[in-house]
Coordinates of C-alpha atoms in Angstrom, one line a residue:
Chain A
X1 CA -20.6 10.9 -31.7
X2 CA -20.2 7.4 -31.8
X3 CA -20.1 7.5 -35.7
X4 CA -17.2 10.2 -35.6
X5 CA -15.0 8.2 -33.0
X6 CA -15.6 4.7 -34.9
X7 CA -14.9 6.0 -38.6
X8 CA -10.8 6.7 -38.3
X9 CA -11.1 3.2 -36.7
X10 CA -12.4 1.4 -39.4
X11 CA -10.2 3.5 -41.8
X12 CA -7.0 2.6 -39.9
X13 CA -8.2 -1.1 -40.1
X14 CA -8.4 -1.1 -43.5
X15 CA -4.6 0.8 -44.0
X16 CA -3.1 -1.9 -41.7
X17 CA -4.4 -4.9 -42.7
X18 CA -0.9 -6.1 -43.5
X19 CA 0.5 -5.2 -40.5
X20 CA 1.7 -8.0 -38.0
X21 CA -0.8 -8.4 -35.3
X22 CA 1.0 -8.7 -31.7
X23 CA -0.5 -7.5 -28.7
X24 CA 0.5 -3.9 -28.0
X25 CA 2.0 -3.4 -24.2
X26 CA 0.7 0.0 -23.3
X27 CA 1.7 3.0 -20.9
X28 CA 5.2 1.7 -20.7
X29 CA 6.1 4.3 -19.2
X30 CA 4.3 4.0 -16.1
X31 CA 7.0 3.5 -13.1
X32 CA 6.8 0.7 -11.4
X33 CA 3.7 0.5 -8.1
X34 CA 6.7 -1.0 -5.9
X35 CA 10.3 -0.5 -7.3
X36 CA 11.8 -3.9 -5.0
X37 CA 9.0 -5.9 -6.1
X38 CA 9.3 -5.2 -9.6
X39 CA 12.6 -5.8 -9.9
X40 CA 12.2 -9.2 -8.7
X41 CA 9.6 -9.9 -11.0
X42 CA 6.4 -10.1 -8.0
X43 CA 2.8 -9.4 -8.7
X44 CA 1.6 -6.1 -7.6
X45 CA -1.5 -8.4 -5.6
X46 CA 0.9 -10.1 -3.7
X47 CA 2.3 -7.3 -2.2
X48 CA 1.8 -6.3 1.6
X49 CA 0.6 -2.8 2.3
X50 CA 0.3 -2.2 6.0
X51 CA -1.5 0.9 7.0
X52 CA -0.9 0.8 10.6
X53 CA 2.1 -1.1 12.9
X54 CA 0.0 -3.6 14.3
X55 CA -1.0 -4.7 10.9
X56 CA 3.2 -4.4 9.9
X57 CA 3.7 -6.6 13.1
X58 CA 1.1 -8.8 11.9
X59 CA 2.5 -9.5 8.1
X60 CA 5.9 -9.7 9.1
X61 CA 5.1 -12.1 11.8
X62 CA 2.8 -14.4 9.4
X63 CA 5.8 -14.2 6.3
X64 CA 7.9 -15.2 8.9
X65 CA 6.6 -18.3 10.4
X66 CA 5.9 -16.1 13.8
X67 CA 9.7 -14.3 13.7
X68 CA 11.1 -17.8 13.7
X69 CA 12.8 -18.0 10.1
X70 CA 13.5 -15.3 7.6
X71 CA 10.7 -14.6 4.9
X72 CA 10.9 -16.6 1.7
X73 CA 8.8 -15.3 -0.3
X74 CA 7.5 -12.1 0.7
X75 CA 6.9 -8.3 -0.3
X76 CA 5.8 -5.6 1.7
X77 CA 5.8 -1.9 0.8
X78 CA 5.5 0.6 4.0
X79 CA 5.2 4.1 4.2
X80 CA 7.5 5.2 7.3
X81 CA 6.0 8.4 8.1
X82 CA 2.3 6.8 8.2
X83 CA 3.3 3.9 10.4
X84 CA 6.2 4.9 12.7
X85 CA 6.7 9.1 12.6
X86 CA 5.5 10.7 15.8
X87 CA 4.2 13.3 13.4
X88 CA 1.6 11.9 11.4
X89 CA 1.1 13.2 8.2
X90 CA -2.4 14.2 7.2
X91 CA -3.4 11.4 4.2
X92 CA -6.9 12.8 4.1
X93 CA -8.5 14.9 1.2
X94 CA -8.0 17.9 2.8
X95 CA -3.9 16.7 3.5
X96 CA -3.7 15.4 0.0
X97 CA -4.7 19.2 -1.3
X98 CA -0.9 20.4 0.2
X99 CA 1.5 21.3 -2.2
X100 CA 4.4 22.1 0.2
X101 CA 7.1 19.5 -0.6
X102 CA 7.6 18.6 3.1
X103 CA 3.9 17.2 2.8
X104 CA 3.9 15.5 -0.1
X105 CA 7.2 13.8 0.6
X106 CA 5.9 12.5 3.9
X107 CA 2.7 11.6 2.3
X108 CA 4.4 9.8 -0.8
X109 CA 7.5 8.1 0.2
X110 CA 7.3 4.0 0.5
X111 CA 10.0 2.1 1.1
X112 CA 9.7 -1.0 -0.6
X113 CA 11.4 -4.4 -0.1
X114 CA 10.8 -8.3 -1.2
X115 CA 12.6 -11.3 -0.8
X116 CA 12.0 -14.7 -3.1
X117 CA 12.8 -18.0 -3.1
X118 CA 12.8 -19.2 -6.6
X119 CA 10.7 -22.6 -6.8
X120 CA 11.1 -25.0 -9.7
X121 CA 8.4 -23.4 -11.4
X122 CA 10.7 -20.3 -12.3
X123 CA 12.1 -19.7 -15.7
X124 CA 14.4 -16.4 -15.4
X125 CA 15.5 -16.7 -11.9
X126 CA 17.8 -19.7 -10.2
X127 CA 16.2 -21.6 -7.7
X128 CA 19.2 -22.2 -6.1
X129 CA 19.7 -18.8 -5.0
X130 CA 18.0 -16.1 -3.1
X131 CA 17.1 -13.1 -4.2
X132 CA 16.1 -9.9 -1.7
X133 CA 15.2 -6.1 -3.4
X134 CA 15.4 -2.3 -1.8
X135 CA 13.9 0.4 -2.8
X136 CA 12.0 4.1 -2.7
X137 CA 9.6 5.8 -4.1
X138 CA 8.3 9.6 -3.2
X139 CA 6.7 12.5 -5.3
X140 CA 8.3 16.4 -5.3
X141 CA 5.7 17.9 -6.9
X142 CA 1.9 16.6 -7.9
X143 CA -0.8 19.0 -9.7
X144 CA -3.6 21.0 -7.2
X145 CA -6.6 19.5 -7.3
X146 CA -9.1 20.4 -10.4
X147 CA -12.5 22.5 -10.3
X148 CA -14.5 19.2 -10.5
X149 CA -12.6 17.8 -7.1
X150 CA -12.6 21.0 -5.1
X151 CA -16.6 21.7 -5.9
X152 CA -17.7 18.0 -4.7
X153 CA -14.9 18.3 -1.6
X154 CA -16.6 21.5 -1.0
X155 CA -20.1 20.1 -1.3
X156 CA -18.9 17.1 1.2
X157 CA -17.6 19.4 3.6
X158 CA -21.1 21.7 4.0
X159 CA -23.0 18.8 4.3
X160 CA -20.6 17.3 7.2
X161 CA -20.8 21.1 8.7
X162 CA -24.6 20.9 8.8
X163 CA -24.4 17.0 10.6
X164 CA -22.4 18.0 12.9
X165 CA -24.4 20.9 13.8
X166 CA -27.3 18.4 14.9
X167 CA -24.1 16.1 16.5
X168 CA -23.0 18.6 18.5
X169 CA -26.7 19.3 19.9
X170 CA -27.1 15.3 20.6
X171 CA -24.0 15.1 22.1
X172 CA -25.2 18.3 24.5
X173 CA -28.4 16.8 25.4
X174 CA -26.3 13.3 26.1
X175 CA -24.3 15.2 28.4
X176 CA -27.1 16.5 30.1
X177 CA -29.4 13.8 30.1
X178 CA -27.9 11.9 32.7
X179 CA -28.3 9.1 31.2
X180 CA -28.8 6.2 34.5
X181 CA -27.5 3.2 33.1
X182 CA -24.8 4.9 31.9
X183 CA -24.3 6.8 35.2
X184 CA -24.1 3.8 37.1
X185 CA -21.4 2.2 34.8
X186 CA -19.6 5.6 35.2
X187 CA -20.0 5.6 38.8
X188 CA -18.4 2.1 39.0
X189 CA -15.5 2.7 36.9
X190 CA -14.4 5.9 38.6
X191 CA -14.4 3.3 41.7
X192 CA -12.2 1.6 40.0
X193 CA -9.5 4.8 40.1
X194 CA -10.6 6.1 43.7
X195 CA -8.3 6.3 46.3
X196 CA -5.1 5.0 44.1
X197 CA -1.6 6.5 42.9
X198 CA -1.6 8.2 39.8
X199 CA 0.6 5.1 38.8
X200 CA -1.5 2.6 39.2
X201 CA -4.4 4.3 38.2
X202 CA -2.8 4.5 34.3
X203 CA -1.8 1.1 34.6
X204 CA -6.0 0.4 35.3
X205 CA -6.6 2.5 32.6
X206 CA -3.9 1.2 30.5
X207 CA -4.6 -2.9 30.7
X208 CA -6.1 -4.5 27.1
X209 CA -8.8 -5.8 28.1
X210 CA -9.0 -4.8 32.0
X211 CA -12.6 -3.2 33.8
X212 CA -12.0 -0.5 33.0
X213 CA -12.1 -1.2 29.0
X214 CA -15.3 -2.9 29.8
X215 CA -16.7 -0.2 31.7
X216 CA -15.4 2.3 28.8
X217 CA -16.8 0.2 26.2
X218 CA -19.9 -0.3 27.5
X219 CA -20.5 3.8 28.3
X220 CA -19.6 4.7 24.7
X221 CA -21.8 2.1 23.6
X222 CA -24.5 3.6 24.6
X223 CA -23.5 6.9 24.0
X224 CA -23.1 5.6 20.4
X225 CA -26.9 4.2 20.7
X226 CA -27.9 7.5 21.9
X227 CA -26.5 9.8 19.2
X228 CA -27.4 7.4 16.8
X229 CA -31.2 7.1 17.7
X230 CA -30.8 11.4 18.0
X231 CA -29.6 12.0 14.6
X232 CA -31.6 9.4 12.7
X233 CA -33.2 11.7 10.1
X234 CA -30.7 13.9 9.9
X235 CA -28.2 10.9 9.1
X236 CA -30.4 9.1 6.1
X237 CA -31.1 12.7 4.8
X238 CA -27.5 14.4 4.6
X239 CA -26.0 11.1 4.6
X240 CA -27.8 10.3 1.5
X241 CA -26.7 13.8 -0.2
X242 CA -22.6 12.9 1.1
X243 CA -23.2 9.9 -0.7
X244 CA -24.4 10.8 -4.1
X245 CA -21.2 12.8 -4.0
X246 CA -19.0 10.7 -2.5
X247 CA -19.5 7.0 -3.4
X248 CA -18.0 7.9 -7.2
X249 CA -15.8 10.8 -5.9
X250 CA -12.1 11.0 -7.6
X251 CA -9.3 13.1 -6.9
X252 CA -8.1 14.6 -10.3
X253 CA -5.2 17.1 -10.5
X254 CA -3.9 19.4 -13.1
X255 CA -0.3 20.9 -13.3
X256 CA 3.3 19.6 -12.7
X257 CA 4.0 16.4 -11.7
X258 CA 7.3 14.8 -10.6
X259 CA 8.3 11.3 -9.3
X260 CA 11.2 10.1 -8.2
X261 CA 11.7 5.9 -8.1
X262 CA 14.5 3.4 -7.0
X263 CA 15.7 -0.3 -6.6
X264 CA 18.6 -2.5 -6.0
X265 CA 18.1 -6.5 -5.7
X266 CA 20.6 -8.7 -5.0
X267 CA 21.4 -12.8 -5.8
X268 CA 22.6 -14.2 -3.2
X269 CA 24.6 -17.4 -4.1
X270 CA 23.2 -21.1 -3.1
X271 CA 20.9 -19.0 -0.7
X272 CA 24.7 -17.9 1.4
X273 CA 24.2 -14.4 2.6
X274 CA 28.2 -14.0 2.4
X275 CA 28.1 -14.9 -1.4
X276 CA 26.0 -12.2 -3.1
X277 CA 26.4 -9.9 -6.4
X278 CA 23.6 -7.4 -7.5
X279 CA 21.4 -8.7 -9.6
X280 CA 19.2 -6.0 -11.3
X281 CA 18.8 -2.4 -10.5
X282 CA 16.4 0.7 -12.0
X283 CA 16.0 4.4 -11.1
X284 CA 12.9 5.7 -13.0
X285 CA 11.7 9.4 -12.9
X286 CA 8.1 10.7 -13.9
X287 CA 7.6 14.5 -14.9
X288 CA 4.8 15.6 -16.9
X289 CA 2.3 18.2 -16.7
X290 CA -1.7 17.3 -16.7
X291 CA -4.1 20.6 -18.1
X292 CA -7.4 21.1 -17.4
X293 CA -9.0 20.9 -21.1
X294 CA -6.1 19.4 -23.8
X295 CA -5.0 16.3 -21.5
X296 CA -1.6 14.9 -19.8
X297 CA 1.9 15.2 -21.2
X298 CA 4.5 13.1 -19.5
X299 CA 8.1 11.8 -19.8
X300 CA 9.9 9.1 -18.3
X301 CA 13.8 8.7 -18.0
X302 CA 14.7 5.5 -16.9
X303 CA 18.1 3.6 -15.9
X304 CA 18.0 -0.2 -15.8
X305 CA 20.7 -2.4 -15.4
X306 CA 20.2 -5.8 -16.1
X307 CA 16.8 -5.5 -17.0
X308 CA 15.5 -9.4 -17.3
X309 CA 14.3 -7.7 -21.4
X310 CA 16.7 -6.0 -23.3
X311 CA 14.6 -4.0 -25.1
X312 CA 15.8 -3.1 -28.4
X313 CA 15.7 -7.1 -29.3
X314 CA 12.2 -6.5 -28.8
X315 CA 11.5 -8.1 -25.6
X316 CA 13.3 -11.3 -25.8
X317 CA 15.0 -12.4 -22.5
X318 CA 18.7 -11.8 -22.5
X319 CA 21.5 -13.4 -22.3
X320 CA 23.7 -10.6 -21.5
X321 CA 25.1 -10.4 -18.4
X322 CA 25.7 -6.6 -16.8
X323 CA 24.2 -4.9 -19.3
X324 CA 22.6 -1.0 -18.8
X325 CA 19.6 0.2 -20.6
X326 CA 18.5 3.7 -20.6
X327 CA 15.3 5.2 -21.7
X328 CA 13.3 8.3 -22.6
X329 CA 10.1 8.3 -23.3
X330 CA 7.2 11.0 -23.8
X331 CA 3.5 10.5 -23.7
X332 CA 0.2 12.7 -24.6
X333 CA -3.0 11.7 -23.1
X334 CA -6.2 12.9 -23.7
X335 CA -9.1 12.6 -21.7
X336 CA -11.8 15.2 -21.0
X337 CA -13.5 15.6 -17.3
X338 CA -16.7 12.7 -17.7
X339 CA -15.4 12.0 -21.6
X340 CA -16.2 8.6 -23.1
X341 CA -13.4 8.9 -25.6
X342 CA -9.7 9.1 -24.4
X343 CA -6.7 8.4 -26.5
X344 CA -3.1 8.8 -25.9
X345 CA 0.0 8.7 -28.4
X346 CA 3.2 7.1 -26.5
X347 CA 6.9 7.1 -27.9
X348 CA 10.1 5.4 -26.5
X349 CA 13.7 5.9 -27.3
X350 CA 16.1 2.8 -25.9
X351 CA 19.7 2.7 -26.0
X352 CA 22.3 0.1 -24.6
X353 CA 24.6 1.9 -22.2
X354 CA 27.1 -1.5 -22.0
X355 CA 27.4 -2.6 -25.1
X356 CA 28.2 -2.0 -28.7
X357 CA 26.5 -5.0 -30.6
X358 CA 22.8 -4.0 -29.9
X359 CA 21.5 -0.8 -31.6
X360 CA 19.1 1.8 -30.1
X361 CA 15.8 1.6 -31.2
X362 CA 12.6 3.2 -30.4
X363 CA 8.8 2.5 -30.5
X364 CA 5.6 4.6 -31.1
X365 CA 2.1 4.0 -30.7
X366 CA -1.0 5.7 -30.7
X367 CA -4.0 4.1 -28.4
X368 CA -7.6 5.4 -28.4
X369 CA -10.5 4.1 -26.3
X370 CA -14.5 4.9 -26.1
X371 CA -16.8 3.5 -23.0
X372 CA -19.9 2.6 -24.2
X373 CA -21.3 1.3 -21.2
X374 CA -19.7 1.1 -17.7
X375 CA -16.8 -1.3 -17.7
X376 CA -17.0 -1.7 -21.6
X377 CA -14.8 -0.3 -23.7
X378 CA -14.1 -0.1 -27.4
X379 CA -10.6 0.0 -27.5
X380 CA -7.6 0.3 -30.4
X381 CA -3.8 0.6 -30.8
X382 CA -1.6 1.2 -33.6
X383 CA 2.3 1.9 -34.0
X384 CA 5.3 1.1 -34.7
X385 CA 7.6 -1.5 -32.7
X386 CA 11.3 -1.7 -31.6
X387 CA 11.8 -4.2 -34.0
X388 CA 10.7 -1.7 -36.9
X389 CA 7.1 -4.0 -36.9
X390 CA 3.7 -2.3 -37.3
X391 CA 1.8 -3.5 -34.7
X392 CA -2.1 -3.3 -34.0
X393 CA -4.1 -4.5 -30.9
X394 CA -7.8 -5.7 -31.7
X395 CA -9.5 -8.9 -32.6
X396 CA -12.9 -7.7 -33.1
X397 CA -14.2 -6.2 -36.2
X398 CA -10.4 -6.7 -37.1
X399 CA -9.0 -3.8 -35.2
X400 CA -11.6 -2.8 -32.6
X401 CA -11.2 -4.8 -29.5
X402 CA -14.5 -4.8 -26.9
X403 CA -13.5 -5.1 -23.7
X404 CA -16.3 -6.1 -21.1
X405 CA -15.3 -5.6 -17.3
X406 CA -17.0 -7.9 -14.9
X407 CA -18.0 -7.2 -11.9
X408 CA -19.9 -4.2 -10.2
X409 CA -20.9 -0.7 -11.8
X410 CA -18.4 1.2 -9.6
Chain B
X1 CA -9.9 -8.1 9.5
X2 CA -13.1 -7.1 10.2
X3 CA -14.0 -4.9 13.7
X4 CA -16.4 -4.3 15.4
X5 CA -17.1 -0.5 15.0
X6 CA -16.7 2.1 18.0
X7 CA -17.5 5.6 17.1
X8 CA -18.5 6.8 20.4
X9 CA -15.7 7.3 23.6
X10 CA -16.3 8.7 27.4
X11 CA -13.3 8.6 28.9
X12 CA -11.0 9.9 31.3
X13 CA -7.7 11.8 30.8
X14 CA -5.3 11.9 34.3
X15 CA -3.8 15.9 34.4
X16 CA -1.6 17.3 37.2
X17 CA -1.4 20.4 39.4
X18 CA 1.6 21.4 37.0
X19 CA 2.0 24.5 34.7
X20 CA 3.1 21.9 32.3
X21 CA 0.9 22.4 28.6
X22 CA -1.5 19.6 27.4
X23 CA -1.3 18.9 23.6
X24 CA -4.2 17.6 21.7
X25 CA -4.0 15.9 18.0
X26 CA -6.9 14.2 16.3
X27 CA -6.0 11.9 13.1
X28 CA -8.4 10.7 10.4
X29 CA -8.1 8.7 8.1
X30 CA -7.3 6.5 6.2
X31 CA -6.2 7.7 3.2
X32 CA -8.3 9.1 0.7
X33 CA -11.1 9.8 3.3
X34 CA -12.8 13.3 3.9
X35 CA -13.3 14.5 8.1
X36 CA -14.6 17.3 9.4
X37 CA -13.8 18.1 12.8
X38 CA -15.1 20.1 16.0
X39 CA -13.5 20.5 19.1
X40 CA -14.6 22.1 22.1
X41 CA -13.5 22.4 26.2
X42 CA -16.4 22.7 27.8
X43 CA -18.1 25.9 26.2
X44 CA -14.9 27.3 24.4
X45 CA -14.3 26.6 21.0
X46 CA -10.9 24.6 19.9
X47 CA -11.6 23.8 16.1
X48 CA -15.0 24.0 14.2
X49 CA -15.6 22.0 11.2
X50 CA -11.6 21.8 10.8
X51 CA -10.7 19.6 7.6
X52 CA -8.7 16.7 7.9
X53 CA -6.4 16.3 10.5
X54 CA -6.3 18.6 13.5
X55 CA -2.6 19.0 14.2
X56 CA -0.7 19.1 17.9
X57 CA -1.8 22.2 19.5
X58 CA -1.5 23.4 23.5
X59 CA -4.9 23.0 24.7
X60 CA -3.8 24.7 28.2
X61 CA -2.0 23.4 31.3
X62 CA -2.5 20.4 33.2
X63 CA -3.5 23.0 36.2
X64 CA -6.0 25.2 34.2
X65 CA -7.4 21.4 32.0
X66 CA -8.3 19.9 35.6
X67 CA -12.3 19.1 36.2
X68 CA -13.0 20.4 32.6
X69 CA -14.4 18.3 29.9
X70 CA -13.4 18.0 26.2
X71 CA -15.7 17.4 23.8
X72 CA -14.6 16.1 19.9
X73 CA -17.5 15.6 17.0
X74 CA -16.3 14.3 14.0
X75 CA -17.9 12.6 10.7
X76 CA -15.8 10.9 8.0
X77 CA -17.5 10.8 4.8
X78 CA -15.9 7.7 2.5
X79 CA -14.7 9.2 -0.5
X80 CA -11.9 6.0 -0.8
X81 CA -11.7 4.3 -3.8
X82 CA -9.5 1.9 -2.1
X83 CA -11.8 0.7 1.3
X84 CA -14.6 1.6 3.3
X85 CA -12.8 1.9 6.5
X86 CA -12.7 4.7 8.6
X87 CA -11.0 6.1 11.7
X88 CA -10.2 8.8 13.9
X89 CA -7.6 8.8 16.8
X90 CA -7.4 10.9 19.7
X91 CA -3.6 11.6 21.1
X92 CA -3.5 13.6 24.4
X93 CA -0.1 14.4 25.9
X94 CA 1.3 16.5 28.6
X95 CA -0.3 14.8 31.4
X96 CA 0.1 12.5 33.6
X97 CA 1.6 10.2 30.6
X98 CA 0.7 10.3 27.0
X99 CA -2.7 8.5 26.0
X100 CA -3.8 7.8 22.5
X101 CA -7.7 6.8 22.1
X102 CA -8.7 4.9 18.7
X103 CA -12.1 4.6 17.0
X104 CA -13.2 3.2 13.8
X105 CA -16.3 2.1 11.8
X106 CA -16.2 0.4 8.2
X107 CA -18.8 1.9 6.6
X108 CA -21.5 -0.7 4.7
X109 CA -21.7 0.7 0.9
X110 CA -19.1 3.3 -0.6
X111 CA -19.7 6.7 -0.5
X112 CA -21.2 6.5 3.3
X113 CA -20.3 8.6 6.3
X114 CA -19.9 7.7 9.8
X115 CA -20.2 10.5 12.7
X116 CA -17.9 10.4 15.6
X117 CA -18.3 11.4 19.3
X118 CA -15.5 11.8 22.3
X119 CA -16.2 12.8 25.5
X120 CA -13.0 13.2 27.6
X121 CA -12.7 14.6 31.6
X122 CA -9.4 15.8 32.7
X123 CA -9.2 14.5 36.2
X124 CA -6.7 14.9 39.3
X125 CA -6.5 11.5 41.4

């Protein structure tokens, strides 16, 4: 196998041994993880990603010097329905099966937004200004789940049938065992509520921190003990069998795919909030349609205007001022279920919307990778730039490039 | 921000003597995890091994709830490539006000599950 992957390697070596070696961007076409943060140029790790209000609270109130000065460098991306909807939509496997738009929409949408102060370390933007991004991001339509996910959710889900069966028989026998310490602390917190108004007896059971917490706590801590202790075996035994399925589980899907992505930042002028223009904006939309044996196909459109690269002068920063870009781009990937080989064949067309100096140009290339261990990859790329330039990505064995991940196996 | 994990509740939920309708919902999550849920009020079955979330259903009235006890048996199996947290919250409305009862455990190696117990009495003060 490995013979039959590695031989059009070495032959493509040899053909482009004149070509120009620059190192190959690939999956352009990926739209961005946060559409505010990227248009402001912000590293997808420093981006916030509350998953709950407490923790929103929280990173708003530590960007903001405890809510006493506005952020100056911050991004956060929250999902609306997930923090704040009285509905809560269901983010677990089982909710992330739903194809109904309603679902996915609630599921998918982020609103992302990012402010930045420009230090003196920064090239493209002016550190006298201020700069502060919008935008949205939210799927119609994502593929069902393959055969691969649906037989190891359904092998989860009889496992966690049969531990609760011996849960449910713990908890019975808690409830009936009469437990005495814990009757006791029981005892003592309903004394706590005897003899009050319903008022006052939800503000008992209401106070952070109050008896009857304590009490509450302390009662479900032994309950906790006591199932625990119960369903020992049971626990290391199915446990065991979730986790040989679950600790490398990944949700795959197959069919139609379509996502919808938007952002506006604006420059606000020697940091004055009445003195702004827009600085850059993008609308990006990803379709494609993912089959169970012969890999992905996907397209991008994109809009950009003022994109900090125009991109037919081959990724040079411009000097243009309100200039629109728009591209198309298509994409094959292949990559078989538990396949070491994948490969993919990419292709861009970019035209100028603003202006009539710069011509449209457009790039292909071809990528192909084989894992040889966990983390380590042979990998190679070939094509053709914007600038008319072959290009080729590798540095070992000229063309092949082995990449060694650090880190643990997962 | 590491907590301390609490996967085991007994608690008590204040009802009325009103025809007014109790609504239960049960959340798990985050996302990317797998539940499976069972929900009982005293002998009478509500849900039984119920993937994912159980959604805001009438459980009965606040009249009918009184003196009974709910029972809620959950485990969360981490299938997350993205953390080992887990959670499950309990939201009760229709009483005597609206009462939402959170639990969580971060599990110690990917791929591990966590079982989840609730024992809730509707009571009349």
């Amino acid at each position: 196998m490995k013979k039959t992957v590695l031989l059009p390697f070495v032959l493509l070596t040899i053909i482009t041994a004149q070509a120009q070696e620059d190192g190959v961007k690939l999956d352009m076409l990926k739209a961005p993880v946060s559409p505010a943060s990227n248009l402001l140029g912000i590293a997808t790790s420093d981006i916030d990603k509350p998953t709950d209000v407490s923790a929103f609270m929280l990173s708003l109130q530590s960007a903001s010097n405890s809510f006493t000065r506005l952020p100056s460098n911050y991004a956060v991306d929250v999902a609306p329905f997930l923090l704040f909807a009285k509905k809560s939509p269901d983010v677990t496997t089982s909710g992330l099966k739903s194809k109904k738009f309603g679902d996915i929409f609630r599921q998918t949408f982020i609103i992302s937004t990012a402010i930045r102060n420009p230090d003196s370390t920064e090239t493209t933007l002016n550190t006298k200004n201020t700069y502060a991004g919008i935008g949205i991001k939210f799927s119609f339509w994502r593929g069902k789940y393959d055969d691969k996910t649906t037989d190891e959710l359904d092998r989860i889900h009889d496992l966690q049938d049969t531990m609760l069966h011996y849960v449910k028989a713990a908890l019975k026998k808690w409830i009936t065992g009469n437990d005495p310490e814990a009757a006791k602390l029981k005892l003592k917190r309903d004394s706590l509520l005897m003899g009050r108004p319903a008022a006052e007896i939800d503000k008992i059971m209401s106070e952070k921190g109050g008896e009857y917490e304590k009490l509450t706590k302390a009662i479900g801590k032994r309950q906790q003990d006591f199932i625990d202790n119960e369903v020992k075996e049971q626990k290391k035994e199915i446990g065991d069998r979730i986790k040989e399925i679950a600790s490398d589980f990944q949700t795959n899907r197959i069919g139609f795919s379509l996502d919808f992505n938007a952002g506006l930042s604006g420059e606000f002028i020697n940091k004055q909030f009445n003195n702004s223009r827009v600085y850059n904006a993008g609308v990006w939309t990803n379709f494609g349609y993912t089959t169970k044996s012969y890999g992905a196909f996907l397209g991008l459109i994109r809009y950009l205007y003022n994109p900090d690269k125009v991109f037919a002068l081959d990724n040079k920063p411009t000097q243009i001022q309100n200039i629109s870009t728009l591209d198309a781009g298509v994409r094959y990937a292949y990559a078989k279920s538990q396949s070491k080989f994948s490969c993919s064949l990419e292709g861009i067309y970019r035209s100028v919307l603003s202006s009539n100096t710069i011509d449209p140009s457009w790039r292909v290339i071809f990528n192909a990778d084989y894992a040889i261990f966990q983390n380590q990859k042979l990998t190679f790329s070939f094509g053709r730039n914007f600038d008319g330039t072959i290009t080729k990505d590798g540095n070992l064995v000229a063309a092949i490039s082995f990449l060694a991940g650090f880190g643990n196996k997962r | 921000m590491q907590t301390e994990n609490r996967t085991a509740l007994d608690t008590l939920y204040m009802v009325n003597d009103s025809d007014n309708t109790i609504t239960l919902e049960v959340i798990t999550g985050p996302e990317g995890q797998t539940s499976d849920t069972t929900i009982e009020i005293d002998d009478a079955t509500i849900a039984e091994n119920h993937a994912g979330n159980f959604p805001s259903t009438e459980i009965g009235s606040n009249k009918a709830l009184e003196g009974k006890l709910l029972t809620i048996i959950c485990n969360i199996a981490d299938t997350s490539q993205d953390t080992n947290f887990t959670e499950m919250k309990v939201l009760l409305g229709g009483g005597i006000s609206d009462h939402e009862f959170p639990l969580s455990a971060t599990v110690d190696s990917p791929g591990d599950s966590v079982n989840y117990t609730c024992i809730i009495k509707f009571f009349k003060p």
